[in-house]
């Protein structure tokens, strides 16, 4: 069994219970979600959690600022942002959000979020095998910033600055990656959500990469 530690940051007790009840419901013999509640941030909140379920509205505190701190401490953390302001969905991308939950559509959004979470944690595949001419490389998913479609090939942009060409379609590499951390944001681009630093207008800025 895989145990997933979930930190729930919400100052509303009813919302805390709502989240806990849902995670209890979806836990099974394969994945168990263990929730810990927090009404405000503290040292324990930032330590040893796999998933962070954060409400944006926390009184005078902005939950997105806390989400930003979480990613600085643990860039691999899975962030789920929770809000009644559905117009903020795109804003959350620049904080590395894995999913956005609308409070008025909690059950509907959580059902899809659950599917993506299970895929994420059950997938043992964490590397992409790159083949070009006589070259074979094993590339960790976390090292891929984004993938760009050119006329007859694709280009992988990596954290260390390498740019690798490969003759396959964008659809083919999406199927090969088969992981929810990769999102097609445009007909010519696939981005790694874990490596997004900032979203400004229609531009993504990635950790350790400036263009």
PDB file of C-alpha atoms in Angstrom:
ATOM      1  CA  UNK A   1       0.000   0.000   0.000  1.00  0.00           C
ATOM      2  CA  UNK A   2       1.136   3.526  -0.816  1.00  0.00           C
ATOM      3  CA  UNK A   3       0.580   6.061   1.974  1.00  0.00           C
ATOM      4  CA  UNK A   4       0.146   9.647   0.813  1.00  0.00           C
ATOM      5  CA  UNK A   5       0.447  12.355   3.458  1.00  0.00           C
ATOM      6  CA  UNK A   6      -1.910  15.257   2.807  1.00  0.00           C
ATOM      7  CA  UNK A   7      -1.583  18.633   4.548  1.00  0.00           C
ATOM      8  CA  UNK A   8      -4.918  20.490   4.509  1.00  0.00           C
ATOM      9  CA  UNK A   9      -4.572  24.225   5.129  1.00  0.00           C
ATOM     10  CA  UNK A  10      -7.981  25.795   5.725  1.00  0.00           C
ATOM     11  CA  UNK A  11      -9.308  28.008   8.525  1.00  0.00           C
ATOM     12  CA  UNK A  12     -12.874  26.723   8.030  1.00  0.00           C
ATOM     13  CA  UNK A  13     -13.590  23.602  10.110  1.00  0.00           C
ATOM     14  CA  UNK A  14     -16.479  22.527   7.860  1.00  0.00           C
ATOM     15  CA  UNK A  15     -14.268  22.693   4.782  1.00  0.00           C
ATOM     16  CA  UNK A  16     -11.546  20.745   6.605  1.00  0.00           C
ATOM     17  CA  UNK A  17     -14.035  17.959   7.349  1.00  0.00           C
ATOM     18  CA  UNK A  18     -15.305  18.020   3.797  1.00  0.00           C
ATOM     19  CA  UNK A  19     -11.818  17.472   2.421  1.00  0.00           C
ATOM     20  CA  UNK A  20     -10.965  14.789   4.994  1.00  0.00           C
ATOM     21  CA  UNK A  21     -14.183  12.876   4.352  1.00  0.00           C
ATOM     22  CA  UNK A  22     -13.482  12.809   0.647  1.00  0.00           C
ATOM     23  CA  UNK A  23      -9.909  11.564   1.055  1.00  0.00           C
ATOM     24  CA  UNK A  24     -11.128   8.925   3.527  1.00  0.00           C
ATOM     25  CA  UNK A  25     -13.692   7.831   0.970  1.00  0.00           C
ATOM     26  CA  UNK A  26     -11.193   7.382  -1.874  1.00  0.00           C
ATOM     27  CA  UNK A  27      -8.549   5.592   0.210  1.00  0.00           C
ATOM     28  CA  UNK A  28      -8.349   1.906  -0.630  1.00  0.00           C
ATOM     29  CA  UNK A  29      -6.067  -1.110  -0.375  1.00  0.00           C
ATOM     30  CA  UNK A  30      -3.723   0.412  -2.962  1.00  0.00           C
ATOM     31  CA  UNK A  31      -3.495   4.060  -1.891  1.00  0.00           C
ATOM     32  CA  UNK A  32      -4.254   5.508   1.515  1.00  0.00           C
ATOM     33  CA  UNK A  33      -4.516   9.274   1.925  1.00  0.00           C
ATOM     34  CA  UNK A  34      -3.653  10.443   5.448  1.00  0.00           C
ATOM     35  CA  UNK A  35      -4.848  13.994   6.198  1.00  0.00           C
ATOM     36  CA  UNK A  36      -3.446  16.435   8.722  1.00  0.00           C
ATOM     37  CA  UNK A  37      -5.259  19.727   9.348  1.00  0.00           C
ATOM     38  CA  UNK A  38      -3.684  23.131   9.726  1.00  0.00           C
ATOM     39  CA  UNK A  39      -5.474  26.420  10.397  1.00  0.00           C
ATOM     40  CA  UNK A  40      -2.268  28.349   9.737  1.00  0.00           C
ATOM     41  CA  UNK A  41       1.237  27.629   8.556  1.00  0.00           C
ATOM     42  CA  UNK A  42       3.907  26.344  10.928  1.00  0.00           C
ATOM     43  CA  UNK A  43       7.093  24.293  10.775  1.00  0.00           C
ATOM     44  CA  UNK A  44       5.222  20.977  10.832  1.00  0.00           C
ATOM     45  CA  UNK A  45       3.110  22.084   7.859  1.00  0.00           C
ATOM     46  CA  UNK A  46       6.154  22.385   5.603  1.00  0.00           C
ATOM     47  CA  UNK A  47       7.682  19.042   6.587  1.00  0.00           C
ATOM     48  CA  UNK A  48       7.070  15.532   5.290  1.00  0.00           C
ATOM     49  CA  UNK A  49       3.893  15.932   3.242  1.00  0.00           C
ATOM     50  CA  UNK A  50       3.301  14.682  -0.285  1.00  0.00           C
ATOM     51  CA  UNK A  51       0.166  16.683  -1.125  1.00  0.00           C
ATOM     52  CA  UNK A  52      -0.789  20.195  -0.010  1.00  0.00           C
ATOM     53  CA  UNK A  53      -4.473  21.088  -0.169  1.00  0.00           C
ATOM     54  CA  UNK A  54      -4.537  24.876   0.294  1.00  0.00           C
ATOM     55  CA  UNK A  55      -7.457  27.290   0.486  1.00  0.00           C
ATOM     56  CA  UNK A  56      -6.643  30.646  -1.119  1.00  0.00           C
ATOM     57  CA  UNK A  57      -8.778  32.629   1.343  1.00  0.00           C
ATOM     58  CA  UNK A  58      -7.209  32.332   4.807  1.00  0.00           C
ATOM     59  CA  UNK A  59      -8.314  35.536   6.487  1.00  0.00           C
ATOM     60  CA  UNK A  60      -5.497  38.035   6.076  1.00  0.00           C
ATOM     61  CA  UNK A  61      -3.199  35.356   4.649  1.00  0.00           C
ATOM     62  CA  UNK A  62      -3.011  34.647   0.914  1.00  0.00           C
ATOM     63  CA  UNK A  63      -2.938  30.900   0.348  1.00  0.00           C
ATOM     64  CA  UNK A  64      -1.073  31.358  -2.935  1.00  0.00           C
ATOM     65  CA  UNK A  65       1.846  32.954  -1.094  1.00  0.00           C
ATOM     66  CA  UNK A  66       1.985  29.891   1.147  1.00  0.00           C
ATOM     67  CA  UNK A  67       1.830  27.652  -1.940  1.00  0.00           C
ATOM     68  CA  UNK A  68       4.859  29.507  -3.283  1.00  0.00           C
ATOM     69  CA  UNK A  69       6.764  28.853  -0.036  1.00  0.00           C
ATOM     70  CA  UNK A  70       5.858  25.158  -0.189  1.00  0.00           C
ATOM     71  CA  UNK A  71       7.353  24.808  -3.678  1.00  0.00           C
ATOM     72  CA  UNK A  72      10.545  26.545  -2.573  1.00  0.00           C
ATOM     73  CA  UNK A  73      10.933  24.076   0.287  1.00  0.00           C
ATOM     74  CA  UNK A  74       9.859  21.042  -1.749  1.00  0.00           C
ATOM     75  CA  UNK A  75       9.585  21.462  -5.497  1.00  0.00           C
ATOM     76  CA  UNK A  76       8.203  17.912  -5.822  1.00  0.00           C
ATOM     77  CA  UNK A  77       5.199  18.662  -3.587  1.00  0.00           C
ATOM     78  CA  UNK A  78       1.784  18.234  -5.208  1.00  0.00           C
ATOM     79  CA  UNK A  79      -0.250  21.429  -4.792  1.00  0.00           C
ATOM     80  CA  UNK A  80      -4.047  21.405  -4.911  1.00  0.00           C
ATOM     81  CA  UNK A  81      -5.536  24.892  -4.707  1.00  0.00           C
ATOM     82  CA  UNK A  82      -9.060  25.311  -3.367  1.00  0.00           C
ATOM     83  CA  UNK A  83     -11.164  28.450  -3.830  1.00  0.00           C
ATOM     84  CA  UNK A  84     -14.594  29.936  -4.427  1.00  0.00           C
ATOM     85  CA  UNK A  85     -12.962  32.304  -6.952  1.00  0.00           C
ATOM     86  CA  UNK A  86     -12.871  30.167 -10.083  1.00  0.00           C
ATOM     87  CA  UNK A  87     -11.409  33.044 -12.109  1.00  0.00           C
ATOM     88  CA  UNK A  88      -8.085  32.430 -10.301  1.00  0.00           C
ATOM     89  CA  UNK A  89      -7.561  29.031 -11.921  1.00  0.00           C
ATOM     90  CA  UNK A  90      -4.909  30.257 -14.387  1.00  0.00           C
ATOM     91  CA  UNK A  91      -3.195  32.358 -11.739  1.00  0.00           C
ATOM     92  CA  UNK A  92      -2.457  29.192  -9.758  1.00  0.00           C
ATOM     93  CA  UNK A  93      -0.319  27.737 -12.551  1.00  0.00           C
ATOM     94  CA  UNK A  94       2.544  30.082 -11.767  1.00  0.00           C
ATOM     95  CA  UNK A  95       2.668  28.582  -8.281  1.00  0.00           C
ATOM     96  CA  UNK A  96       3.020  25.078  -9.696  1.00  0.00           C
ATOM     97  CA  UNK A  97      -0.532  23.947  -8.917  1.00  0.00           C
ATOM     98  CA  UNK A  98      -1.304  20.334  -9.790  1.00  0.00           C
ATOM     99  CA  UNK A  99      -5.049  20.964  -9.732  1.00  0.00           C
ATOM    100  CA  UNK A 100      -7.595  23.679  -8.960  1.00  0.00           C
ATOM    101  CA  UNK A 101     -10.761  22.807  -6.992  1.00  0.00           C
ATOM    102  CA  UNK A 102     -13.807  25.065  -7.262  1.00  0.00           C
ATOM    103  CA  UNK A 103     -15.717  25.117  -3.977  1.00  0.00           C
ATOM    104  CA  UNK A 104     -19.092  25.215  -5.715  1.00  0.00           C
ATOM    105  CA  UNK A 105     -18.100  22.163  -7.813  1.00  0.00           C
ATOM    106  CA  UNK A 106     -16.190  20.315  -5.110  1.00  0.00           C
ATOM    107  CA  UNK A 107     -17.360  16.751  -5.826  1.00  0.00           C
ATOM    108  CA  UNK A 108     -17.095  17.083  -9.594  1.00  0.00           C
ATOM    109  CA  UNK A 109     -13.595  18.571  -9.476  1.00  0.00           C
ATOM    110  CA  UNK A 110     -12.369  16.174  -6.786  1.00  0.00           C
ATOM    111  CA  UNK A 111     -13.419  13.159  -8.862  1.00  0.00           C
ATOM    112  CA  UNK A 112     -11.154  14.242 -11.689  1.00  0.00           C
ATOM    113  CA  UNK A 113      -8.431  15.367  -9.285  1.00  0.00           C
ATOM    114  CA  UNK A 114      -8.542  11.951  -7.592  1.00  0.00           C
ATOM    115  CA  UNK A 115      -8.009  10.243 -10.948  1.00  0.00           C
ATOM    116  CA  UNK A 116      -4.964  12.388 -11.668  1.00  0.00           C
ATOM    117  CA  UNK A 117      -3.563  11.888  -8.154  1.00  0.00           C
ATOM    118  CA  UNK A 118      -3.871   8.118  -8.431  1.00  0.00           C
ATOM    119  CA  UNK A 119      -2.201   8.143 -11.830  1.00  0.00           C
ATOM    120  CA  UNK A 120       0.586  10.321 -10.471  1.00  0.00           C
ATOM    121  CA  UNK A 121       1.386   8.237  -7.405  1.00  0.00           C
ATOM    122  CA  UNK A 122       0.791   4.816  -8.942  1.00  0.00           C
ATOM    123  CA  UNK A 123       2.947   5.475 -11.955  1.00  0.00           C
ATOM    124  CA  UNK A 124       6.325   3.859 -11.392  1.00  0.00           C
ATOM    125  CA  UNK A 125       7.566   5.396 -14.598  1.00  0.00           C
ATOM    126  CA  UNK A 126       9.613   8.504 -13.856  1.00  0.00           C
ATOM    127  CA  UNK A 127      11.988   8.691 -16.790  1.00  0.00           C
ATOM    128  CA  UNK A 128      11.777   9.178 -20.520  1.00  0.00           C
ATOM    129  CA  UNK A 129      13.956   7.108 -22.849  1.00  0.00           C
ATOM    130  CA  UNK A 130      15.283   9.395 -25.577  1.00  0.00           C
ATOM    131  CA  UNK A 131      16.540   7.835 -28.799  1.00  0.00           C
ATOM    132  CA  UNK A 132      18.172   9.721 -31.644  1.00  0.00           C
ATOM    133  CA  UNK A 133      20.546   8.166 -34.183  1.00  0.00           C
ATOM    134  CA  UNK A 134      22.933   6.099 -32.041  1.00  0.00           C
ATOM    135  CA  UNK A 135      22.189   8.030 -28.835  1.00  0.00           C
ATOM    136  CA  UNK A 136      20.053   6.591 -26.031  1.00  0.00           C
ATOM    137  CA  UNK A 137      19.458   8.686 -22.887  1.00  0.00           C
ATOM    138  CA  UNK A 138      17.402   8.057 -19.760  1.00  0.00           C
ATOM    139  CA  UNK A 139      15.917  11.440 -18.785  1.00  0.00           C
ATOM    140  CA  UNK A 140      14.225  11.960 -15.435  1.00  0.00           C
ATOM    141  CA  UNK A 141      10.786  13.526 -15.820  1.00  0.00           C
ATOM    142  CA  UNK A 142      11.763  16.313 -13.401  1.00  0.00           C
ATOM    143  CA  UNK A 143      14.575  17.333 -15.763  1.00  0.00           C
ATOM    144  CA  UNK A 144      12.178  18.087 -18.629  1.00  0.00           C
ATOM    145  CA  UNK A 145      11.029  21.720 -18.675  1.00  0.00           C
ATOM    146  CA  UNK A 146       8.907  21.681 -21.808  1.00  0.00           C
ATOM    147  CA  UNK A 147       8.563  20.067 -25.217  1.00  0.00           C
ATOM    148  CA  UNK A 148       8.234  22.056 -28.399  1.00  0.00           C
ATOM    149  CA  UNK A 149       6.763  20.902 -31.699  1.00  0.00           C
ATOM    150  CA  UNK A 150       8.669  21.935 -34.809  1.00  0.00           C
ATOM    151  CA  UNK A 151       7.770  21.213 -38.435  1.00  0.00           C
ATOM    152  CA  UNK A 152       8.912  17.589 -38.665  1.00  0.00           C
ATOM    153  CA  UNK A 153      10.202  16.870 -35.167  1.00  0.00           C
ATOM    154  CA  UNK A 154       9.950  17.781 -31.502  1.00  0.00           C
ATOM    155  CA  UNK A 155      12.468  19.477 -29.222  1.00  0.00           C
ATOM    156  CA  UNK A 156      12.963  18.635 -25.540  1.00  0.00           C
ATOM    157  CA  UNK A 157      14.175  21.533 -23.385  1.00  0.00           C
ATOM    158  CA  UNK A 158      15.941  20.307 -20.233  1.00  0.00           C
ATOM    159  CA  UNK A 159      16.834  21.948 -16.917  1.00  0.00           C
ATOM    160  CA  UNK A 160      20.560  21.804 -17.591  1.00  0.00           C
ATOM    161  CA  UNK A 161      20.134  23.808 -20.791  1.00  0.00           C
ATOM    162  CA  UNK A 162      20.368  20.896 -23.206  1.00  0.00           C
ATOM    163  CA  UNK A 163      18.082  20.938 -26.237  1.00  0.00           C
ATOM    164  CA  UNK A 164      17.369  17.507 -27.729  1.00  0.00           C
ATOM    165  CA  UNK A 165      15.678  16.861 -31.058  1.00  0.00           C
ATOM    166  CA  UNK A 166      13.626  13.764 -31.793  1.00  0.00           C
ATOM    167  CA  UNK A 167      11.644  12.707 -34.843  1.00  0.00           C
ATOM    168  CA  UNK A 168       8.188  11.996 -33.481  1.00  0.00           C
ATOM    169  CA  UNK A 169       4.910  13.877 -33.147  1.00  0.00           C
ATOM    170  CA  UNK A 170       3.745  15.777 -30.081  1.00  0.00           C
ATOM    171  CA  UNK A 171       0.909  13.272 -29.723  1.00  0.00           C
ATOM    172  CA  UNK A 172       3.400  10.390 -29.699  1.00  0.00           C
ATOM    173  CA  UNK A 173       5.547  11.851 -26.931  1.00  0.00           C
ATOM    174  CA  UNK A 174       2.488  12.708 -24.825  1.00  0.00           C
ATOM    175  CA  UNK A 175       1.469   9.062 -25.069  1.00  0.00           C
ATOM    176  CA  UNK A 176       5.012   7.938 -24.275  1.00  0.00           C
ATOM    177  CA  UNK A 177       5.245  10.191 -21.210  1.00  0.00           C
ATOM    178  CA  UNK A 178       1.747   9.241 -20.038  1.00  0.00           C
ATOM    179  CA  UNK A 179       1.943  11.275 -16.853  1.00  0.00           C
ATOM    180  CA  UNK A 180      -0.408  13.986 -15.505  1.00  0.00           C
ATOM    181  CA  UNK A 181       2.465  16.326 -14.658  1.00  0.00           C
ATOM    182  CA  UNK A 182       2.795  17.042 -18.403  1.00  0.00           C
ATOM    183  CA  UNK A 183       0.120  19.329 -19.833  1.00  0.00           C
ATOM    184  CA  UNK A 184      -0.412  20.401 -23.427  1.00  0.00           C
ATOM    185  CA  UNK A 185      -1.013  24.146 -23.128  1.00  0.00           C
ATOM    186  CA  UNK A 186      -0.847  24.913 -26.849  1.00  0.00           C
ATOM    187  CA  UNK A 187      -0.937  22.981 -30.112  1.00  0.00           C
ATOM    188  CA  UNK A 188       2.865  23.248 -30.232  1.00  0.00           C
ATOM    189  CA  UNK A 189       3.869  22.981 -26.565  1.00  0.00           C
ATOM    190  CA  UNK A 190       3.741  20.536 -23.655  1.00  0.00           C
ATOM    191  CA  UNK A 191       4.891  21.884 -20.274  1.00  0.00           C
ATOM    192  CA  UNK A 192       6.002  20.181 -17.081  1.00  0.00           C
ATOM    193  CA  UNK A 193       3.743  21.649 -14.373  1.00  0.00           C
ATOM    194  CA  UNK A 194       6.294  20.844 -11.660  1.00  0.00           C
ATOM    195  CA  UNK A 195       8.848  23.190 -13.213  1.00  0.00           C
ATOM    196  CA  UNK A 196       6.743  26.311 -13.777  1.00  0.00           C
ATOM    197  CA  UNK A 197       7.996  29.313 -11.829  1.00  0.00           C
ATOM    198  CA  UNK A 198       5.804  32.092 -13.231  1.00  0.00           C
ATOM    199  CA  UNK A 199       2.844  32.458 -15.585  1.00  0.00           C
ATOM    200  CA  UNK A 200       2.660  35.942 -17.088  1.00  0.00           C
ATOM    201  CA  UNK A 201       0.018  36.682 -19.712  1.00  0.00           C
ATOM    202  CA  UNK A 202       0.572  33.829 -22.180  1.00  0.00           C
ATOM    203  CA  UNK A 203       4.187  33.137 -21.197  1.00  0.00           C
ATOM    204  CA  UNK A 204       5.546  30.406 -18.917  1.00  0.00           C
ATOM    205  CA  UNK A 205       8.793  30.990 -17.022  1.00  0.00           C
ATOM    206  CA  UNK A 206      10.448  27.852 -15.701  1.00  0.00           C
ATOM    207  CA  UNK A 207      12.711  27.154 -12.747  1.00  0.00           C
ATOM    208  CA  UNK A 208      16.393  27.354 -13.700  1.00  0.00           C
ATOM    209  CA  UNK A 209      15.559  28.509 -17.220  1.00  0.00           C
ATOM    210  CA  UNK A 210      15.223  31.923 -18.780  1.00  0.00           C
ATOM    211  CA  UNK A 211      14.682  32.491 -22.482  1.00  0.00           C
TER     212      UNK A 211
END
